[in-house]
Amino acid sequence: MASGIPNKKEKLSFGIEMEFFLAWRAESFTGTVPAPPGSESKTGGPLVVRGNWARESDIVSALALMIDEAFPSSAATVAPSGGGVPDYGDQEWHHLYPFRRWDVSFDPTLKRLPKALRDKTGPDFGWVGAEVVSPALWATDEGFEEVRRMCEFLQTNFWIFTAPEAGFHVHVGKGNEWLSVNSLRRIAAFLYAADLILAQSHPEHRRDNIWCPSLRLYSNVSVGIKNPPIQAQPTPPDEPTEVRADEPTEVGADELTEVREQSAYAGFMKLAQNFFQSWVGRAEPPQENQVLTKHRFPPRPTVSTFNINRDSVERVLGYHGPTLEEIQDPRTYKPIPMMTAVAEILRSADRRSIARLMNIGQRRGAYSFLQLEREHKRTIEFRQAASTVDPVEVVTHARIAVGLCQFAASASHEDFFKIILDCETAGEHPSWYDVYDLLKEVGLYPEAKVVQAVLSGTMTDAMRREYWLSRGHEPRP
């Protein structure tokens, strides 16, 4: 195995998807629109719709027009490094054509209004489920500032209701390019190991949710799906080595070197054990009756037990059927050991293999790699955050998604495996290691403070100002 030298950092990009309910009224309506819950002290009002409002898409189109006028372009939008306009007819750019500017659409998953809004609708006013999608943005201060400006625009001008039915998603990629296979392996393994820890940064209703189920509990690798064995065929010394598999895998010439690198992780379990032995000098997990003093975030997040949903297990086991070496009984199902799953992910030969292990049947989980099997997106999707248009919360979750990917892809082997082993330890000792510890270790201390304040309901204007300053943003008056 290589030493602890970090990999070269990849230039990352990101995009966000904000789901929420939007208040609207017809231009001809002269009455009073009932205010949404919690909006008494906020600015803004219903979206004014001119012309037709017979369909939800007609209403949302009115918001799209306003956003087009207010956000014509962004300096942080992904574009060629040499400047100029991307050629979206080119294969390397066509997948970004839908993500070149802010977009708004009706969200069919929010067609049913939550109970709090059902008595606040009429023939000429009401609420509609909307999704606002950002362009593909470089993960720079300018990119995060663009997102902040959009959130402030929405908060200032409209009544918005963020119900538990809605979510907030972040996509992380590498501009118009694919993330390297080695980076994808490490990111996938890292997110799998940290899944139950990272879930602590979200409210309870986002943890056992059909739209973002746990990878550790239900993913294909968790139920026992494995990579096909890869065998290198002997060749003369002067000829390039070919990599073959028992089952066909699509590996391009540019990926051949990276596939060979999978052998560096072939002895992962032994490597992890050796690393653990060299790591015994660390503080031992405390007994339950000991007081914890190693972190600055009292109180710790609520540590809840993840109850396995038998219907979800039956679906994923039924999908795989006879392809599993051993089919478990859904009534007694347990995921395979975490370290075994991590080792399997790290030996994946290509992006399709990674996606196959990380999917839940053919569905997406809390961290989705499903789009890696398709050409229209080249991103990893973070799906577990709750619906919000709060600028601090949105930028925080976007920076967390980017920061976790950047750490996993570029950290030294020692730092990478240390956190994976901490996540393993936390399975037996939940009080030993939490999401605040993890975020601090990967360089996301300001974001950890925001997460703690949001979850504990202690966010203040002073904390918002402190966060913007910590990340180089100008605080607003």
CSV table of C-alpha atoms in Angstrom, one decimal:
chain,number,residue,atom,x,y,z
A,1,MET,CA,0.0,0.0,0.0
A,2,ALA,CA,1.1,3.5,-0.7
A,3,SER,CA,2.3,5.8,2.1
A,4,GLY,CA,0.2,8.5,3.7
A,5,ILE,CA,0.9,11.0,0.9
A,6,PRO,CA,-2.4,12.7,-0.1
A,7,ASN,CA,-3.8,12.4,-3.6
A,8,LYS,CA,-3.9,15.5,-5.8
A,9,LYS,CA,-7.1,17.5,-5.0
A,10,GLU,CA,-9.7,17.5,-7.8
A,11,LYS,CA,-11.4,20.7,-8.7
A,12,LEU,CA,-15.0,20.0,-7.6
A,13,SER,CA,-18.3,21.5,-8.6
A,14,PHE,CA,-21.7,21.3,-7.1
A,15,GLY,CA,-25.4,22.0,-7.6
A,16,ILE,CA,-28.4,22.2,-5.3
A,17,GLU,CA,-32.1,21.3,-5.4
A,18,MET,CA,-34.5,23.0,-3.0
A,19,GLU,CA,-38.0,21.6,-2.6
A,20,PHE,CA,-40.7,23.6,-0.9
A,21,PHE,CA,-44.3,24.8,-0.9
A,22,LEU,CA,-44.8,28.3,-2.5
A,23,ALA,CA,-47.7,30.6,-1.8
A,24,TRP,CA,-49.4,32.2,-4.8
A,25,ARG,CA,-52.4,34.3,-5.7
A,26,ALA,CA,-54.0,35.4,-9.0
A,27,GLU,CA,-53.3,39.0,-10.1
A,28,SER,CA,-57.1,39.6,-10.1
A,29,PHE,CA,-57.6,38.4,-6.5
A,30,THR,CA,-58.3,41.4,-4.2
A,31,GLY,CA,-58.9,39.5,-0.9
A,32,THR,CA,-56.5,38.6,1.9
A,33,VAL,CA,-54.4,35.5,1.5
A,34,PRO,CA,-54.1,33.5,4.8
A,35,ALA,CA,-50.5,33.7,6.0
A,36,PRO,CA,-48.6,30.4,6.4
A,37,PRO,CA,-47.6,29.1,9.8
A,38,GLY,CA,-44.6,30.9,11.2
A,39,SER,CA,-44.6,33.7,8.6
A,40,GLU,CA,-45.8,36.5,10.8
A,41,SER,CA,-42.4,38.0,11.3
A,42,LYS,CA,-41.1,37.4,7.8
A,43,THR,CA,-41.0,39.6,4.7
A,44,GLY,CA,-42.4,38.6,1.3
A,45,GLY,CA,-45.8,37.4,0.2
A,46,PRO,CA,-47.6,35.2,-2.3
A,47,LEU,CA,-46.3,34.9,-5.8
A,48,VAL,CA,-48.5,37.0,-8.1
A,49,VAL,CA,-49.6,35.0,-11.1
A,50,ARG,CA,-50.8,36.8,-14.3
A,51,GLY,CA,-52.9,35.0,-16.8
A,52,ASN,CA,-53.6,31.3,-16.5
A,53,TRP,CA,-53.2,29.3,-13.3
A,54,ALA,CA,-55.2,26.2,-14.2
A,55,ARG,CA,-52.1,23.9,-13.8
A,56,GLU,CA,-49.4,23.8,-11.2
A,57,SER,CA,-46.8,24.2,-13.9
A,58,ASP,CA,-48.4,27.5,-15.0
A,59,ILE,CA,-48.1,28.9,-11.4
A,60,VAL,CA,-44.4,27.7,-11.1
A,61,SER,CA,-43.6,29.3,-14.5
A,62,ALA,CA,-44.4,32.7,-13.0
A,63,LEU,CA,-41.6,32.1,-10.4
A,64,ALA,CA,-39.3,30.9,-13.2
A,65,LEU,CA,-39.7,34.2,-15.1
A,66,MET,CA,-38.9,36.3,-12.0
A,67,ILE,CA,-35.7,34.2,-11.3
A,68,ASP,CA,-34.6,34.5,-14.9
A,69,GLU,CA,-34.7,38.2,-14.6
A,70,ALA,CA,-33.0,38.4,-11.2
A,71,PHE,CA,-30.3,35.7,-12.0
A,72,PRO,CA,-29.3,36.0,-15.7
A,73,SER,CA,-25.9,34.4,-15.1
A,74,SER,CA,-23.3,33.5,-12.6
A,75,ALA,CA,-19.5,33.9,-12.7
A,76,ALA,CA,-19.2,30.5,-10.9
A,77,THR,CA,-21.1,28.5,-13.5
A,78,VAL,CA,-19.1,25.6,-14.8
A,79,ALA,CA,-17.4,26.6,-18.0
A,80,PRO,CA,-14.2,25.9,-19.9
A,81,SER,CA,-11.1,26.7,-17.9
A,82,GLY,CA,-9.8,28.9,-20.7
A,83,GLY,CA,-13.0,31.0,-20.7
A,84,GLY,CA,-15.7,31.2,-23.3
A,85,VAL,CA,-19.0,29.5,-23.7
A,86,PRO,CA,-19.3,25.7,-23.5
A,87,ASP,CA,-20.2,23.8,-26.6
A,88,TYR,CA,-23.2,21.9,-25.3
A,89,GLY,CA,-23.4,20.0,-28.6
A,90,ASP,CA,-20.1,18.3,-27.6
A,91,GLN,CA,-20.2,15.0,-25.7
A,92,GLU,CA,-18.1,16.4,-22.9
A,93,TRP,CA,-20.5,19.2,-22.3
A,94,HIS,CA,-24.0,18.1,-23.4
A,95,HIS,CA,-24.9,16.6,-20.0
A,96,LEU,CA,-24.5,20.1,-18.4
A,97,TYR,CA,-26.9,21.8,-20.8
A,98,PRO,CA,-29.9,21.6,-18.4
A,99,PHE,CA,-27.7,23.0,-15.6
A,100,ARG,CA,-26.4,26.2,-17.1
A,101,ARG,CA,-28.7,28.5,-15.2
A,102,TRP,CA,-31.2,28.5,-12.4
A,103,ASP,CA,-34.3,26.4,-13.2
A,104,VAL,CA,-37.7,26.1,-11.5
A,105,SER,CA,-40.3,23.3,-12.0
A,106,PHE,CA,-43.4,21.8,-10.4
A,107,ASP,CA,-42.5,19.1,-7.9
A,108,PRO,CA,-45.0,16.2,-8.3
A,109,THR,CA,-43.8,14.6,-5.0
A,110,LEU,CA,-45.3,17.7,-3.3
A,111,LYS,CA,-48.7,17.5,-5.0
A,112,ARG,CA,-50.5,16.7,-1.8
A,113,LEU,CA,-50.6,19.7,0.5
A,114,PRO,CA,-49.5,19.2,4.2
A,115,LYS,CA,-52.3,19.6,6.8
A,116,ALA,CA,-51.0,23.0,7.9
A,117,LEU,CA,-51.8,24.5,4.4
A,118,ARG,CA,-55.0,22.8,3.4
A,119,ASP,CA,-57.3,25.4,4.9
A,120,LYS,CA,-55.2,28.2,3.3
A,121,THR,CA,-56.2,27.5,-0.3
A,122,GLY,CA,-58.9,28.8,-2.6
A,123,PRO,CA,-59.8,29.0,-6.3
A,124,ASP,CA,-57.6,32.2,-6.8
A,125,PHE,CA,-54.9,31.6,-4.2
A,126,GLY,CA,-53.1,28.7,-2.5
A,127,TRP,CA,-49.9,26.7,-2.4
A,128,VAL,CA,-47.9,24.7,-4.9
A,129,GLY,CA,-44.9,22.3,-4.6
A,130,ALA,CA,-41.9,23.8,-6.3
A,131,GLU,CA,-38.3,22.8,-6.9
A,132,VAL,CA,-35.5,25.3,-7.6
A,133,VAL,CA,-32.4,23.8,-9.2
A,134,SER,CA,-29.1,25.7,-9.4
A,135,PRO,CA,-26.7,25.7,-12.3
A,136,ALA,CA,-23.6,23.5,-12.0
A,137,LEU,CA,-21.3,25.8,-10.0
A,138,TRP,CA,-17.7,25.5,-9.2
A,139,ALA,CA,-17.1,24.8,-5.5
A,140,THR,CA,-15.6,28.2,-4.8
A,141,ASP,CA,-16.5,31.1,-2.6
A,142,GLU,CA,-18.3,32.6,-5.6
A,143,GLY,CA,-20.3,29.5,-6.2
A,144,PHE,CA,-21.5,29.4,-2.6
A,145,GLU,CA,-22.2,33.1,-2.6
A,146,GLU,CA,-24.5,32.5,-5.7
A,147,VAL,CA,-26.5,30.0,-3.7
A,148,ARG,CA,-26.7,32.4,-0.8
A,149,ARG,CA,-28.0,35.2,-3.0
A,150,MET,CA,-30.8,32.9,-4.3
A,151,CYS,CA,-31.9,31.9,-0.8
A,152,GLU,CA,-32.0,35.5,0.2
A,153,PHE,CA,-34.0,36.3,-2.9
A,154,LEU,CA,-36.6,33.6,-2.1
A,155,GLN,CA,-36.9,34.6,1.6
A,156,THR,CA,-37.2,38.3,0.9
A,157,ASN,CA,-39.9,38.0,-1.9
A,158,PHE,CA,-42.1,35.0,-1.2
A,159,TRP,CA,-43.9,33.0,1.4
A,160,ILE,CA,-42.3,29.6,1.6
A,161,PHE,CA,-43.3,26.6,3.7
A,162,THR,CA,-40.7,23.8,4.2
A,163,ALA,CA,-42.7,20.8,5.2
A,164,PRO,CA,-41.3,17.4,6.2
A,165,GLU,CA,-42.4,16.0,2.9
A,166,ALA,CA,-39.9,18.1,1.1
A,167,GLY,CA,-36.1,17.7,1.0
A,168,PHE,CA,-32.9,19.5,0.0
A,169,HIS,CA,-30.3,17.8,-2.2
A,170,VAL,CA,-26.7,18.6,-3.2
A,171,HIS,CA,-24.9,17.2,-6.2
A,172,VAL,CA,-21.1,17.0,-6.2
A,173,GLY,CA,-19.1,16.5,-9.3
A,174,LYS,CA,-16.0,17.6,-11.3
A,175,GLY,CA,-17.4,20.2,-13.7
A,176,ASN,CA,-17.9,18.6,-17.1
A,177,GLU,CA,-15.6,15.7,-16.4
A,178,TRP,CA,-16.0,12.4,-14.5
A,179,LEU,CA,-14.6,12.1,-11.1
A,180,SER,CA,-11.7,9.6,-11.2
A,181,VAL,CA,-12.5,6.0,-10.4
A,182,ASN,CA,-10.1,6.0,-7.5
A,183,SER,CA,-11.8,9.1,-6.0
A,184,LEU,CA,-15.2,7.6,-6.5
A,185,ARG,CA,-14.1,4.4,-4.7
A,186,ARG,CA,-12.8,6.4,-1.7
A,187,ILE,CA,-15.9,8.7,-1.6
A,188,ALA,CA,-18.3,5.8,-1.7
A,189,ALA,CA,-16.4,3.8,1.0
A,190,PHE,CA,-16.2,6.9,3.2
A,191,LEU,CA,-19.9,7.8,2.9
A,192,TYR,CA,-20.9,4.2,3.5
A,193,ALA,CA,-18.8,4.0,6.7
A,194,ALA,CA,-20.0,7.4,7.9
A,195,ASP,CA,-23.7,6.9,6.9
A,196,LEU,CA,-25.2,6.5,10.4
A,197,ILE,CA,-22.9,9.2,11.8
A,198,LEU,CA,-23.8,11.7,9.2
A,199,ALA,CA,-27.5,11.0,9.7
A,200,GLN,CA,-27.1,12.7,13.0
A,201,SER,CA,-26.8,16.1,11.2
A,202,HIS,CA,-30.4,15.8,10.0
A,203,PRO,CA,-33.8,15.8,11.8
A,204,GLU,CA,-35.4,12.5,12.8
A,205,HIS,CA,-37.9,12.6,9.9
A,206,ARG,CA,-35.1,12.4,7.3
A,207,ARG,CA,-33.4,9.4,8.8
A,208,ASP,CA,-36.0,6.6,8.2
A,209,ASN,CA,-37.4,8.1,5.0
A,210,ILE,CA,-38.3,6.3,1.8
A,211,TRP,CA,-36.7,9.0,-0.3
A,212,CYS,CA,-33.3,8.8,1.3
A,213,PRO,CA,-32.9,5.3,3.0
A,214,SER,CA,-29.7,4.3,4.7
A,215,LEU,CA,-26.9,2.8,2.7
A,216,ARG,CA,-25.6,0.9,5.7
A,217,LEU,CA,-29.0,-0.8,6.2
A,218,TYR,CA,-30.4,-1.4,2.7
A,219,SER,CA,-27.8,-0.9,-0.1
A,220,ASN,CA,-26.9,-3.7,-2.4
A,221,VAL,CA,-23.5,-4.2,-0.8
A,222,SER,CA,-25.2,-4.4,2.6
A,223,VAL,CA,-27.3,-7.4,1.6
A,224,GLY,CA,-24.3,-9.3,0.2
A,225,ILE,CA,-23.9,-8.2,-3.5
A,226,LYS,CA,-20.2,-8.5,-4.5
A,227,ASN,CA,-18.0,-7.3,-7.3
A,228,PRO,CA,-17.2,-9.8,-10.0
A,229,PRO,CA,-13.6,-11.1,-9.5
A,230,ILE,CA,-11.0,-9.3,-11.7
A,231,GLN,CA,-8.0,-11.3,-12.9
A,232,ALA,CA,-5.0,-9.9,-14.6
A,233,GLN,CA,-3.8,-12.0,-17.5
A,234,PRO,CA,-0.1,-12.6,-17.8
A,235,THR,CA,1.5,-10.7,-20.7
A,236,PRO,CA,5.1,-10.0,-21.9
A,237,PRO,CA,6.8,-7.3,-19.9
A,238,ASP,CA,6.8,-4.8,-22.8
A,239,GLU,CA,3.1,-5.1,-23.5
A,240,PRO,CA,0.3,-3.4,-21.5
A,241,THR,CA,-1.6,-5.5,-19.0
A,242,GLU,CA,-5.2,-6.2,-19.7
A,243,VAL,CA,-7.8,-6.6,-17.0
A,244,ARG,CA,-10.4,-9.2,-17.5
A,245,ALA,CA,-13.5,-10.2,-15.4
A,246,ASP,CA,-15.7,-13.2,-15.1
A,247,GLU,CA,-18.6,-10.8,-16.0
A,248,PRO,CA,-18.2,-8.1,-18.6
A,249,THR,CA,-17.2,-4.7,-17.3
A,250,GLU,CA,-16.8,-1.5,-19.4
A,251,VAL,CA,-13.4,-0.1,-18.7
A,252,GLY,CA,-12.0,2.6,-21.0
A,253,ALA,CA,-8.3,2.9,-21.8
A,254,ASP,CA,-8.1,6.0,-19.7
A,255,GLU,CA,-9.3,4.0,-16.7
A,256,LEU,CA,-7.0,1.0,-17.1
A,257,THR,CA,-4.3,2.4,-14.8
A,258,GLU,CA,-6.9,3.2,-12.2
A,259,VAL,CA,-8.3,-0.3,-12.3
A,260,ARG,CA,-4.9,-1.7,-11.7
A,261,GLU,CA,-4.7,0.6,-8.6
A,262,GLN,CA,-7.6,-1.4,-7.1
A,263,SER,CA,-5.0,-4.0,-6.1
A,264,ALA,CA,-3.7,-1.4,-3.6
A,265,TYR,CA,-6.9,-2.0,-1.7
A,266,ALA,CA,-7.0,-5.8,-2.2
A,267,GLY,CA,-5.6,-6.3,1.3
A,268,PHE,CA,-7.8,-3.7,2.9
A,269,MET,CA,-8.9,-5.9,5.8
A,270,LYS,CA,-5.3,-6.7,6.8
A,271,LEU,CA,-4.3,-3.1,6.2
A,272,ALA,CA,-7.1,-1.9,8.5
A,273,GLN,CA,-6.1,-4.3,11.2
A,274,ASN,CA,-2.4,-3.3,11.0
A,275,PHE,CA,-3.4,0.4,11.1
A,276,PHE,CA,-5.7,-0.3,14.1
A,277,GLN,CA,-2.7,-1.9,15.9
A,278,SER,CA,-0.6,1.2,15.3
A,279,TRP,CA,-3.4,3.3,16.5
A,280,VAL,CA,-3.8,1.8,20.0
A,281,GLY,CA,-2.3,4.9,21.6
A,282,ARG,CA,-5.5,6.8,21.0
A,283,ALA,CA,-8.0,7.4,23.9
A,284,GLU,CA,-10.1,4.4,24.5
A,285,PRO,CA,-13.9,4.6,24.0
A,286,PRO,CA,-15.3,5.8,27.4
A,287,GLN,CA,-17.5,3.8,29.6
A,288,GLU,CA,-21.1,4.8,29.6
A,289,ASN,CA,-20.9,6.4,33.1
A,290,GLN,CA,-17.9,8.6,32.2
A,291,VAL,CA,-18.2,12.3,31.3
A,292,LEU,CA,-17.1,13.2,27.8
A,293,THR,CA,-14.9,16.2,27.4
A,294,LYS,CA,-13.2,15.8,24.1
A,295,HIS,CA,-15.6,18.0,22.0
A,296,ARG,CA,-17.1,21.5,22.2
A,297,PHE,CA,-20.6,20.7,21.1
A,298,PRO,CA,-22.9,20.0,24.1
A,299,PRO,CA,-25.4,18.6,23.9
A,300,ARG,CA,-24.4,15.7,21.6
A,301,PRO,CA,-26.9,14.8,18.8
A,302,THR,CA,-29.7,12.5,19.7
A,303,VAL,CA,-28.4,9.0,19.1
A,304,SER,CA,-31.3,6.9,17.9
A,305,THR,CA,-31.4,3.3,17.0
A,306,PHE,CA,-32.1,2.6,13.3
A,307,ASN,CA,-35.0,0.1,13.1
A,308,ILE,CA,-34.7,-2.0,10.0
A,309,ASN,CA,-37.8,-1.7,7.8
A,310,ARG,CA,-38.8,-5.2,6.8
A,311,ASP,CA,-40.7,-4.0,3.7
A,312,SER,CA,-37.6,-2.2,2.5
A,313,VAL,CA,-35.5,-5.3,3.1
A,314,GLU,CA,-38.0,-7.6,1.3
A,315,ARG,CA,-37.9,-5.2,-1.8
A,316,VAL,CA,-34.1,-5.2,-2.1
A,317,LEU,CA,-33.7,-8.9,-1.4
A,318,GLY,CA,-36.5,-9.7,-3.9
A,319,TYR,CA,-34.9,-7.5,-6.5
A,320,HIS,CA,-31.6,-9.5,-6.4
A,321,GLY,CA,-33.2,-12.9,-6.1
A,322,PRO,CA,-30.9,-15.8,-7.0
A,323,THR,CA,-27.8,-13.5,-7.6
A,324,LEU,CA,-27.1,-13.5,-3.9
A,325,GLU,CA,-24.8,-16.3,-2.6
A,326,GLU,CA,-27.0,-16.5,0.5
A,327,ILE,CA,-30.5,-15.1,0.7
A,328,GLN,CA,-31.3,-13.8,4.2
A,329,ASP,CA,-34.7,-14.1,5.9
A,330,PRO,CA,-36.1,-10.5,6.0
A,331,ARG,CA,-37.4,-11.2,9.6
A,332,THR,CA,-33.8,-11.8,10.9
A,333,TYR,CA,-31.9,-9.7,8.3
A,334,LYS,CA,-28.7,-8.0,9.4
A,335,PRO,CA,-26.4,-6.0,7.0
A,336,ILE,CA,-23.0,-7.5,6.4
A,337,PRO,CA,-20.2,-6.1,8.7
A,338,MET,CA,-19.3,-2.5,7.8
A,339,MET,CA,-15.6,-3.2,7.2
A,340,THR,CA,-16.4,-6.1,4.8
A,341,ALA,CA,-18.7,-3.7,2.8
A,342,VAL,CA,-16.0,-1.0,2.8
A,343,ALA,CA,-13.4,-3.5,1.5
A,344,GLU,CA,-15.8,-4.6,-1.3
A,345,ILE,CA,-16.5,-1.0,-2.4
A,346,LEU,CA,-12.7,-0.2,-2.5
A,347,ARG,CA,-12.0,-3.0,-4.8
A,348,SER,CA,-14.6,-1.9,-7.4
A,349,ALA,CA,-13.1,-1.8,-10.9
A,350,ASP,CA,-15.2,1.0,-12.5
A,351,ARG,CA,-17.9,3.5,-11.8
A,352,ARG,CA,-20.8,1.1,-12.7
A,353,SER,CA,-19.5,-1.4,-10.2
A,354,ILE,CA,-19.5,1.3,-7.5
A,355,ALA,CA,-23.0,2.4,-8.4
A,356,ARG,CA,-24.2,-1.2,-8.4
A,357,LEU,CA,-23.0,-1.7,-4.8
A,358,MET,CA,-24.2,1.7,-3.5
A,359,ASN,CA,-27.7,1.5,-5.0
A,360,ILE,CA,-30.7,0.1,-3.1
A,361,GLY,CA,-32.0,-2.3,-5.7
A,362,GLN,CA,-32.3,0.2,-8.5
A,363,ARG,CA,-33.3,3.0,-6.2
A,364,ARG,CA,-31.4,5.9,-4.7
A,365,GLY,CA,-30.3,6.1,-1.0
A,366,ALA,CA,-29.2,8.9,1.3
A,367,TYR,CA,-26.1,9.2,-0.9
A,368,SER,CA,-26.9,8.3,-4.5
A,369,PHE,CA,-24.4,7.0,-7.1
A,370,LEU,CA,-27.2,5.9,-9.4
A,371,GLN,CA,-26.5,8.6,-12.0
A,372,LEU,CA,-22.9,7.3,-12.4
A,373,GLU,CA,-24.5,4.6,-14.7
A,374,ARG,CA,-25.9,7.3,-17.0
A,375,GLU,CA,-24.6,10.1,-19.1
A,376,HIS,CA,-27.0,12.9,-18.3
A,377,LYS,CA,-25.3,13.5,-14.8
A,378,ARG,CA,-21.8,12.8,-13.5
A,379,THR,CA,-22.4,13.6,-9.9
A,380,ILE,CA,-22.9,12.1,-6.4
A,381,GLU,CA,-26.2,13.2,-4.9
A,382,PHE,CA,-26.6,13.9,-1.2
A,383,ARG,CA,-30.3,13.5,-0.5
A,384,GLN,CA,-30.8,13.4,3.3
A,385,ALA,CA,-31.0,17.1,4.3
A,386,ALA,CA,-34.4,18.5,5.2
A,387,SER,CA,-36.1,21.2,3.1
A,388,THR,CA,-34.8,24.7,3.7
A,389,VAL,CA,-34.2,28.0,2.0
A,390,ASP,CA,-32.3,29.5,4.9
A,391,PRO,CA,-29.1,30.9,3.4
A,392,VAL,CA,-26.8,29.7,6.3
A,393,GLU,CA,-28.3,26.2,6.3
A,394,VAL,CA,-28.2,25.8,2.6
A,395,VAL,CA,-24.6,26.9,2.2
A,396,THR,CA,-23.6,24.8,5.2
A,397,HIS,CA,-25.0,21.6,3.7
A,398,ALA,CA,-23.6,22.4,0.3
A,399,ARG,CA,-20.1,22.9,1.8
A,400,ILE,CA,-20.5,19.7,3.9
A,401,ALA,CA,-21.2,17.7,0.8
A,402,VAL,CA,-18.3,19.2,-1.1
A,403,GLY,CA,-16.0,19.0,1.9
A,404,LEU,CA,-16.7,15.3,2.6
A,405,CYS,CA,-16.0,14.4,-1.1
A,406,GLN,CA,-12.8,16.5,-1.1
A,407,PHE,CA,-11.6,14.9,2.1
A,408,ALA,CA,-12.3,11.3,1.0
A,409,ALA,CA,-10.7,11.8,-2.4
A,410,SER,CA,-7.5,13.5,-1.3
A,411,ALA,CA,-6.8,12.6,2.4
A,412,SER,CA,-3.8,10.5,3.3
A,413,HIS,CA,-4.4,6.8,3.9
A,414,GLU,CA,-3.8,7.3,7.6
A,415,ASP,CA,-6.5,10.1,7.9
A,416,PHE,CA,-8.9,8.2,5.7
A,417,PHE,CA,-8.7,5.0,7.6
A,418,LYS,CA,-8.7,6.7,11.0
A,419,ILE,CA,-12.2,8.1,10.4
A,420,ILE,CA,-13.5,4.8,9.0
A,421,LEU,CA,-12.3,3.0,12.1
A,422,ASP,CA,-13.8,5.8,14.3
A,423,CYS,CA,-17.1,5.1,12.5
A,424,GLU,CA,-16.7,1.4,13.2
A,425,THR,CA,-16.0,2.1,16.9
A,426,ALA,CA,-19.1,4.3,17.1
A,427,GLY,CA,-21.2,1.3,16.2
A,428,GLU,CA,-20.4,-0.3,19.5
A,429,HIS,CA,-19.8,2.9,21.5
A,430,PRO,CA,-22.3,5.6,20.1
A,431,SER,CA,-21.2,8.2,22.7
A,432,TRP,CA,-17.5,7.9,21.6
A,433,TYR,CA,-17.8,9.6,18.2
A,434,ASP,CA,-20.5,11.7,16.6
A,435,VAL,CA,-21.2,13.9,13.6
A,436,TYR,CA,-19.6,17.0,15.2
A,437,ASP,CA,-16.3,15.1,15.8
A,438,LEU,CA,-16.4,13.9,12.2
A,439,LEU,CA,-17.1,17.3,10.6
A,440,LYS,CA,-14.3,18.9,12.7
A,441,GLU,CA,-11.8,16.2,11.6
A,442,VAL,CA,-12.4,16.8,7.9
A,443,GLY,CA,-12.1,20.6,8.2
A,444,LEU,CA,-15.7,21.6,8.5
A,445,TYR,CA,-15.7,23.1,12.0
A,446,PRO,CA,-17.8,26.2,11.1
A,447,GLU,CA,-20.4,23.9,9.5
A,448,ALA,CA,-20.4,21.7,12.6
A,449,LYS,CA,-21.3,24.7,14.7
A,450,VAL,CA,-24.2,25.6,12.3
A,451,VAL,CA,-25.5,22.0,12.4
A,452,GLN,CA,-25.4,21.9,16.2
A,453,ALA,CA,-27.3,25.3,16.4
A,454,VAL,CA,-30.0,24.2,13.9
A,455,LEU,CA,-30.6,20.9,15.6
A,456,SER,CA,-30.7,22.4,19.1
A,457,GLY,CA,-32.8,25.4,18.1
A,458,THR,CA,-30.1,27.9,19.3
A,459,MET,CA,-29.3,29.7,16.0
A,460,THR,CA,-28.9,33.4,16.5
A,461,ASP,CA,-28.1,36.4,14.2
A,462,ALA,CA,-24.7,36.6,15.9
A,463,MET,CA,-24.0,33.0,15.0
A,464,ARG,CA,-25.1,33.6,11.4
A,465,ARG,CA,-22.7,36.6,11.2
A,466,GLU,CA,-19.9,34.5,12.7
A,467,TYR,CA,-20.4,31.8,10.1
A,468,TRP,CA,-20.4,34.1,7.1
A,469,LEU,CA,-17.2,35.7,8.3
A,470,SER,CA,-15.5,32.4,9.0
A,471,ARG,CA,-16.1,31.4,5.3
A,472,GLY,CA,-15.1,34.8,3.8
A,473,HIS,CA,-18.6,36.0,3.0
A,474,GLU,CA,-19.7,39.5,3.7
A,475,PRO,CA,-22.3,39.5,6.5
A,476,ARG,CA,-25.6,41.2,5.6
A,477,PRO,CA,-26.9,44.2,7.7
